[in-house]
Coordinates of C-alpha atoms and ligand atoms in Angstrom, one line a residue:
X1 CA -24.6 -119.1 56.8
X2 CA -22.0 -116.4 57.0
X3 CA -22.2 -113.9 54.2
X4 CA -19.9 -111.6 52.7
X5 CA -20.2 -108.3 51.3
X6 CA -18.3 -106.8 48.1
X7 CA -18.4 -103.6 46.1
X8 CA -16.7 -103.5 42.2
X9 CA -15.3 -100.6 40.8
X10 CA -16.2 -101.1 37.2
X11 CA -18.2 -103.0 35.6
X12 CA -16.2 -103.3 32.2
X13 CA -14.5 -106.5 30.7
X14 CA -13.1 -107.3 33.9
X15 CA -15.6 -106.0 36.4
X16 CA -18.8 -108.2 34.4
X17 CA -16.3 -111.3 34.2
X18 CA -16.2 -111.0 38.3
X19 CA -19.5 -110.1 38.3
X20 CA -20.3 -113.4 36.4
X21 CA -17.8 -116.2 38.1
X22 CA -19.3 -115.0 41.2
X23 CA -22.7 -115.7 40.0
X24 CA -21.7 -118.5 38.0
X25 CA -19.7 -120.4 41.0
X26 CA -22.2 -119.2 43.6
X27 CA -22.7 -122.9 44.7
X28 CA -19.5 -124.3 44.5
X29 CA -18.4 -121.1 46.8
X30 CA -20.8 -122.1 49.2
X31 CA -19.8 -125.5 49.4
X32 CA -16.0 -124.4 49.8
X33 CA -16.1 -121.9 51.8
X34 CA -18.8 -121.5 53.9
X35 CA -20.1 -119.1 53.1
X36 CA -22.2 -116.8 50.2
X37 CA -21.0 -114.0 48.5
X38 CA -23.5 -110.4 47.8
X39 CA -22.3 -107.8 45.3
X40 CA -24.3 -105.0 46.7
X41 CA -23.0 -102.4 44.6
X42 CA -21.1 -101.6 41.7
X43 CA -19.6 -98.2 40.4
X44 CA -19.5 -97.1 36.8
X45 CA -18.7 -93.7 35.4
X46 CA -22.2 -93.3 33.4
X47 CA -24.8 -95.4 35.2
X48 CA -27.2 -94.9 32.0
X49 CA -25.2 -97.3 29.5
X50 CA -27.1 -100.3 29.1
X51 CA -25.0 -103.5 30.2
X52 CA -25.7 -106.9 32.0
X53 CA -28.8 -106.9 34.5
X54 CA -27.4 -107.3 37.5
X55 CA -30.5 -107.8 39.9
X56 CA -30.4 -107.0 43.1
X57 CA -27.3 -105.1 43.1
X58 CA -27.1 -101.1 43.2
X59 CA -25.0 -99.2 40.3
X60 CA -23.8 -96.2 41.4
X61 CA -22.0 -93.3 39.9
X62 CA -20.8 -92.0 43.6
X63 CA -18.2 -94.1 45.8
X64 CA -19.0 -92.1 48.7
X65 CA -21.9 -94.4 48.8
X66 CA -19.5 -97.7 48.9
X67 CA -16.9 -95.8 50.9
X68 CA -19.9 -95.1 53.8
X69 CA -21.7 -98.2 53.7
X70 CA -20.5 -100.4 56.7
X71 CA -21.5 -103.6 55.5
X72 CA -19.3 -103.9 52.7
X73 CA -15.9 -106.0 53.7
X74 CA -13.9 -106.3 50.5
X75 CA -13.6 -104.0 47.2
X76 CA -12.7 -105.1 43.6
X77 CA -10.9 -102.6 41.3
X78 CA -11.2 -102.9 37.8
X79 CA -11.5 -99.0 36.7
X80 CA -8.7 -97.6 34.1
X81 CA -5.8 -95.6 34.7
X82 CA -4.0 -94.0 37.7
X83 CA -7.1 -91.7 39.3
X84 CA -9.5 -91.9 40.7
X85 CA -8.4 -95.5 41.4
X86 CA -5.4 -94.7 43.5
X87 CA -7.5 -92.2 45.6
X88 CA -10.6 -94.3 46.1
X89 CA -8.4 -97.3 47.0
X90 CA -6.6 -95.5 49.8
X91 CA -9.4 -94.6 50.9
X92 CA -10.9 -97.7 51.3
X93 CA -8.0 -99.3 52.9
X94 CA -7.8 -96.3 55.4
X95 CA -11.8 -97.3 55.7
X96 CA -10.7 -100.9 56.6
X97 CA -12.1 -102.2 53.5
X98 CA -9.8 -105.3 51.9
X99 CA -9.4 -104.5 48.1
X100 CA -8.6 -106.9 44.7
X101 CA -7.2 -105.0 41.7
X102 CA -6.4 -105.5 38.1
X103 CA -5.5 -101.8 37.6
X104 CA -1.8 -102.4 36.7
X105 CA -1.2 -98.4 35.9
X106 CA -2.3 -97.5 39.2
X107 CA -0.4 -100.3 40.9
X108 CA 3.1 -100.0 39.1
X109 CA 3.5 -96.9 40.7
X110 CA 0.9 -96.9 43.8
X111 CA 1.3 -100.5 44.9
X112 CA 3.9 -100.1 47.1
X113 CA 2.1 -97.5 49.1
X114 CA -1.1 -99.2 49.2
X115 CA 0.7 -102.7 50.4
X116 CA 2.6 -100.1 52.8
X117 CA -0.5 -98.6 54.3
X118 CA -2.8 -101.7 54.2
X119 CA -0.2 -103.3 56.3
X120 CA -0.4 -101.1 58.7
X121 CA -4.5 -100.7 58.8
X122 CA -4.2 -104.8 58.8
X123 CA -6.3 -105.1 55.7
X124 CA -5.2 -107.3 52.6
X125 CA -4.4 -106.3 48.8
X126 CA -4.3 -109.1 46.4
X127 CA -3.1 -107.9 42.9
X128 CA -3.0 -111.4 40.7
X129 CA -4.8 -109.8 37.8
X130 CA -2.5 -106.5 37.4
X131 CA 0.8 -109.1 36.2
X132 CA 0.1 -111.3 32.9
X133 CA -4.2 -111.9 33.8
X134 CA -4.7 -115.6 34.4
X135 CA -1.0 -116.7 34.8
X136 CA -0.6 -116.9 38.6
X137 CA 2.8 -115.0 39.5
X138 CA 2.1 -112.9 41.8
X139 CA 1.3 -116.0 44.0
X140 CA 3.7 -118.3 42.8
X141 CA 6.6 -115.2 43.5
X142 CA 5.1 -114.8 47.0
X143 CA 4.7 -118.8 47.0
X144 CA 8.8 -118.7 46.8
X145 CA 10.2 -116.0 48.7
X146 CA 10.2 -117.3 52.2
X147 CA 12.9 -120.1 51.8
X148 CA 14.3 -119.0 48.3
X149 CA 15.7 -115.9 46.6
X150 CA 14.5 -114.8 43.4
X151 CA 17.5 -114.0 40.4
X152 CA 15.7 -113.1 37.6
X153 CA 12.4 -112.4 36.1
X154 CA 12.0 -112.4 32.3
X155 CA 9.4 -112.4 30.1
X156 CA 6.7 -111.8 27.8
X157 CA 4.1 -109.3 29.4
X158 CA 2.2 -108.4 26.8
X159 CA -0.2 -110.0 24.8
X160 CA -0.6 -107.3 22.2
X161 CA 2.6 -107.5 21.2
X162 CA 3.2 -111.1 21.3
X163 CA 0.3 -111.5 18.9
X164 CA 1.2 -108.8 16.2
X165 CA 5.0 -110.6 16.2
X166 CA 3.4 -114.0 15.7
X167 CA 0.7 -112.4 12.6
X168 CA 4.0 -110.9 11.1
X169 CA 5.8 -114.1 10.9
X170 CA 3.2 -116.3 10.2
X171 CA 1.4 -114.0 7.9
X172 CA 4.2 -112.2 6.0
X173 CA 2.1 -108.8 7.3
X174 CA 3.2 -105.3 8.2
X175 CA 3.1 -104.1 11.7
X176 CA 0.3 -102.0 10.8
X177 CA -2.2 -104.3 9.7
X178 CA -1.1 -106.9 12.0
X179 CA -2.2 -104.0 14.8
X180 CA -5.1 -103.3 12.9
X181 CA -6.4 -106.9 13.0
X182 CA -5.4 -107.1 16.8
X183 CA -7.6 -104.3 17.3
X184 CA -10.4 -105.6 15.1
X185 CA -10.3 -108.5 17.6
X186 CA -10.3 -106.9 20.2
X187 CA -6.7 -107.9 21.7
X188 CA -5.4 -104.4 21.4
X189 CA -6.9 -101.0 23.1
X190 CA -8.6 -98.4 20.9
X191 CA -5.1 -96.6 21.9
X192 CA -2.9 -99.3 21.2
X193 CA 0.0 -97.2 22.2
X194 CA 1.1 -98.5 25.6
X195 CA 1.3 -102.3 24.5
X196 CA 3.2 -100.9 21.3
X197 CA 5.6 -98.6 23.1
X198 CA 6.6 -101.3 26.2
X199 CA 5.1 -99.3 28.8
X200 CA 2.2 -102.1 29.5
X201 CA 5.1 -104.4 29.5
X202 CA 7.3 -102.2 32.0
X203 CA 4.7 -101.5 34.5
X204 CA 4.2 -105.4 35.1
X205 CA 7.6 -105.8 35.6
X206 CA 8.2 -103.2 37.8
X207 CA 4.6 -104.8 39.9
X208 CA 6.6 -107.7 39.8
X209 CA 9.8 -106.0 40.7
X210 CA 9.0 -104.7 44.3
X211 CA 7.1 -108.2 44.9
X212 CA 10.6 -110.2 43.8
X213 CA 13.0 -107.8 45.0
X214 CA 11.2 -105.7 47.6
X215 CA 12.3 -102.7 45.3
X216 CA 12.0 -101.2 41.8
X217 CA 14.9 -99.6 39.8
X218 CA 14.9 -96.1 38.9
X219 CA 12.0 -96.2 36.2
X220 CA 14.3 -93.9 34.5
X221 CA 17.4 -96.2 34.2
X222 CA 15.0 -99.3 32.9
X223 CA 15.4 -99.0 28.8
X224 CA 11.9 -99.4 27.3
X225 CA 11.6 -100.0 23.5
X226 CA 8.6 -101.2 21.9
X227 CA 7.6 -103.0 18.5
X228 CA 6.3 -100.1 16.7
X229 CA 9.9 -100.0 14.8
X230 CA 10.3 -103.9 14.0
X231 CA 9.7 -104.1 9.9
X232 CA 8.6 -107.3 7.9
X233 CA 11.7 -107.3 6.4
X234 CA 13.5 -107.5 9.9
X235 CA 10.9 -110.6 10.7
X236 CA 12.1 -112.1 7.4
X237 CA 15.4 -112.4 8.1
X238 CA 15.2 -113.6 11.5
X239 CA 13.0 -116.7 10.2
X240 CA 15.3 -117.4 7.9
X241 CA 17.9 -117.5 10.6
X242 CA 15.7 -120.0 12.5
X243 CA 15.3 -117.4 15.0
X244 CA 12.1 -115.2 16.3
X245 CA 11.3 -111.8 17.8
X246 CA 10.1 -111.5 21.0
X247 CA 9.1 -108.6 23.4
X248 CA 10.9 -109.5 26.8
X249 CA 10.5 -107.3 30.3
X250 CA 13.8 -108.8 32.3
X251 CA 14.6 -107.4 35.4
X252 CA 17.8 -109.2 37.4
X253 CA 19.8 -108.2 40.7
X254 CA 23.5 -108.4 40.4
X255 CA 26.0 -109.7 43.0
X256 CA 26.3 -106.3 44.5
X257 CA 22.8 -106.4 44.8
X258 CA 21.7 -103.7 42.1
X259 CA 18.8 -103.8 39.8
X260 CA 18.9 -104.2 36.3
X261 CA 15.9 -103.8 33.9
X262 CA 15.0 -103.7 30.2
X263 CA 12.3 -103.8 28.3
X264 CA 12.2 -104.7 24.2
X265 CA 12.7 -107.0 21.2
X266 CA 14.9 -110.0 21.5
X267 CA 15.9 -112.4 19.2
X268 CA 14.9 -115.8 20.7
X269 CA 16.7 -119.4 19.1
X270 CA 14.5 -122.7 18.9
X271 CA 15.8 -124.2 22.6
X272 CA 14.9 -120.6 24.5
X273 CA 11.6 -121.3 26.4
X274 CA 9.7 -118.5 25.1
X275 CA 10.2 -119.1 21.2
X276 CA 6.9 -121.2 20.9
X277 CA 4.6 -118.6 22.9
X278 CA 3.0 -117.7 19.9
X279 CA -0.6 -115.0 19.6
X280 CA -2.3 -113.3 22.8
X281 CA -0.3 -115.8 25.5
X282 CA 2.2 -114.5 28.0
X283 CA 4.8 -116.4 29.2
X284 CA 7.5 -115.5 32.6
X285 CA 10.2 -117.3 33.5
X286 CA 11.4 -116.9 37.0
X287 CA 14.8 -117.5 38.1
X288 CA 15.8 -118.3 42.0
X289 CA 18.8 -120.0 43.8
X290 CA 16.8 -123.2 44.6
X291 CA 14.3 -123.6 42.1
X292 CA 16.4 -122.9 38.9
X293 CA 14.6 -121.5 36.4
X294 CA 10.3 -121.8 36.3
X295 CA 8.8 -121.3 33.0
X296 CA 4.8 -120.0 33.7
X297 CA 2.7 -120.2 30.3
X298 CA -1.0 -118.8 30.2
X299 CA -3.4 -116.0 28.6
X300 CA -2.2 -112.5 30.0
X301 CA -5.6 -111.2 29.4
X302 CA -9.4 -111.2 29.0
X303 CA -12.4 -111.6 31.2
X304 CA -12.5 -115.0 32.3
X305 CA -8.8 -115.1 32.7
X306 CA -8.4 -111.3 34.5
X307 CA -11.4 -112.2 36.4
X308 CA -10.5 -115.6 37.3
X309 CA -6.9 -114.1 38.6
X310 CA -9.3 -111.6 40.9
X311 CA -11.5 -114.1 42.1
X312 CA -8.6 -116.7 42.9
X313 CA -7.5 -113.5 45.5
X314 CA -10.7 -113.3 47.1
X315 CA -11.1 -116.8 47.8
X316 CA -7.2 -117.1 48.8
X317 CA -8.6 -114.6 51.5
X318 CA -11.3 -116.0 52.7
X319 CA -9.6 -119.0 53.5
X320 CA -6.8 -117.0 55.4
X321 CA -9.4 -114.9 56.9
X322 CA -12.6 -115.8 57.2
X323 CA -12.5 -114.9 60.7
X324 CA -12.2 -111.3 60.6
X325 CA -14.4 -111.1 57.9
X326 CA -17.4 -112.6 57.9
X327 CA -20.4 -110.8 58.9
X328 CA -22.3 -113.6 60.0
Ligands
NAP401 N1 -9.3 -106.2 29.9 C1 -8.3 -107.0 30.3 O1 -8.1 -108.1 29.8 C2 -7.4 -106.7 31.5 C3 -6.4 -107.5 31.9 C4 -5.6 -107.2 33.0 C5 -5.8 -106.0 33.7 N2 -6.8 -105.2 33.2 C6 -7.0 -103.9 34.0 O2 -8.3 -104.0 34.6 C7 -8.9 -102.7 34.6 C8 -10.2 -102.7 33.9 O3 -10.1 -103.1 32.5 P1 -11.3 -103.3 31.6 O4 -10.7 -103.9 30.3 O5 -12.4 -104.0 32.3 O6 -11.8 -101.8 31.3 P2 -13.1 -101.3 30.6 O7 -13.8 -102.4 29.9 O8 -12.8 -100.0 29.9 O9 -14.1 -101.0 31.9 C9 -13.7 -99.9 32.8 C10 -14.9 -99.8 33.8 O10 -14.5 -98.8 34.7 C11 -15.5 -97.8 34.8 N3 -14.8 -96.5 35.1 C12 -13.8 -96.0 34.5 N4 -13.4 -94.9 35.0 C13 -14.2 -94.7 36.1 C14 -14.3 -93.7 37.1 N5 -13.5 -92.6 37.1 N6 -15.3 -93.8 38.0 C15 -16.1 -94.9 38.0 N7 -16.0 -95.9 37.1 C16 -15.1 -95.7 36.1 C17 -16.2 -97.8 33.5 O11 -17.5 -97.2 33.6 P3 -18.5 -97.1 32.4 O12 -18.9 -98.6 32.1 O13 -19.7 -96.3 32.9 O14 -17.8 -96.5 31.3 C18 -16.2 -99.2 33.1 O15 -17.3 -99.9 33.7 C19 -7.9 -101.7 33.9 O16 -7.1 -101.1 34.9 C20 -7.0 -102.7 33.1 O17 -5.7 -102.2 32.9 C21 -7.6 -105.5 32.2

């Protein structure tokens, strides 16, 4: 049986959650598709933390010794942050390898280069898991485009601060201790301040931007206001105004064809699809000229859910190209 050969970069919440579908759905993967699946190495930054035994598979420290090794077909991202993982992913397109990424910093602003240049090397780049974890946009977007024309995408991107909004109305809590518990469970970073601020938010929809669009506005001229400033008192009186805050990314083209994006609170009434996504959930609502409007609900992050998004790429591949490849 035909066998293929992947690397992951990190070995995190999202790297072990790959790590552990693909073990987990080993037989059901054979069945489908033909074929089995080896994770022969995995890169961390500090190879002596202890973490999940992961027999038979080499951690590393150095990705010269993925980059180099010629049996490997497809690489999994799931470091943090711009570099190395912009670097180390070019160069493993320019290598040939196929890559799968959550890394949604590095692709807001990299992924159209890296779709650009793995065109050209005739590799693929699947990048479900960068946009709103388990909720499948990116392919339902690229599921569209052909025959329809996308309007409008709007929605809420962030878990973090969908769940502090929901804790402050339910809960009659400050923002800060509404934070402070999404941190205590785990929802929110240790440096909260990119799902606070709207940058989290505004990165997925410019990802989502150049997929809909084929272009992203100026990041400059896209307005990005986070929660951080929204009081109790503020929450109060929406409720009692039957209506509820919400953190919306919206990004539409105009007749002329221009871009417009934003990125903040918005005060959402009881018929708006997005006034019951309460907690960690993310919800999008895409816009095109045939379709109307399409309301996707789901958990915008997490292991199973990030690594689920990942491994729905791969096998999306494998079935497109299990020709080219299978080692067999
Ligand atoms: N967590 C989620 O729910 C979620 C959802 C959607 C997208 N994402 C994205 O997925 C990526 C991974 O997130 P995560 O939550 O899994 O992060 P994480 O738990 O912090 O894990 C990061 C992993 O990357 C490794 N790493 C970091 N920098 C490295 C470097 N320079 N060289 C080699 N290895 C390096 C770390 O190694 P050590 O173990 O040795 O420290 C660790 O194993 C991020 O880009 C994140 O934005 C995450």
């Amino acid at each position: 049986m035909a066998s293929i050969k992947v690397a992951l970069l990190g070995f995190g919440t999202v790297g072990e959650g790959i790590y552990r579908i693909l073990n987990e759905r080993k037989e059901e993967i054979k069945r489908e598709m033909g074929c089995t699946i080896d994770i022969v190495s995995i890169l961390v930054r500090d190879k002596e933390k202890e973490r999940l035994a992961t027999p038979g598979t080499k951690i590393t420290d150095d990705i010269q010794e993925i980059l180099l090794n010629p049996d490997i077909d497809l690489i999994f991202e799931a470091i943090v942050g711009e570099e190395p993982a912009y670097t180390f992913l070019s160069d493993a397109i320019e290598k040939g390898f196929h890559i799968i990424t959550a890394n949604k910093t590095m692709f807001a602003k990299h992924g159209p280069a890296l779709l650009k240049h793995a065109e050209f090397r005739g590799v693929y780049v699947g990048y479900e898991a960068t946009t709103a974890g388990g909720i499948p946009i990116i392919r339902t977007v690229t599921n569209l485009l052909p025959t329809d024309r996308v309007l409008r995408i709007r929605g809420i991107l962030n878990g973090t601060s969908n769940f502090i909004l929901t804790k402050m109305r339910e809960e009659g809590i400050p923002f800060k201790a509404a934070l402070h518990e999404a941190q205590t469970l785990g929802y929110a970073e240790a440096d909260p301040t990119d799902d606070i601020s709207g940058k989290d938010a505004f990165r997925k929809l410019m990802i989502l931007s150049a997929l809909a669009f084929g272009t992203q506005p100026n990041w400059q001229d896209v307005s990005v206001v986070g929660i951080d400033k929204i009081t109790i008192e503020d929450v109060a009186d929406a409720s009692k105004a039957k209506l509820r805050y919400r953190h919306v990314a919206d990004i539409l083209i105009d007749e002329k064809g221009t871009l417009h994006g934003s990125v903040g609170p918005v005060l959402i009434g009881t018929h708006h699809s997005l006034y019951g996504v309460e907690g960690v959930d993310n919800a999008i609502i895409v816009e095109t000229d045939y379709l109307g409007a399409l309301t996707l609900v789901g958990p915008g992050a997490g292991m199973y859910p990030t690594a689920s998004a990942m491994v729905g790429d791969f096998l999306q591949m494998i079935g497109k190209r299990e020709k080219v490849l299978v080692n067999s």
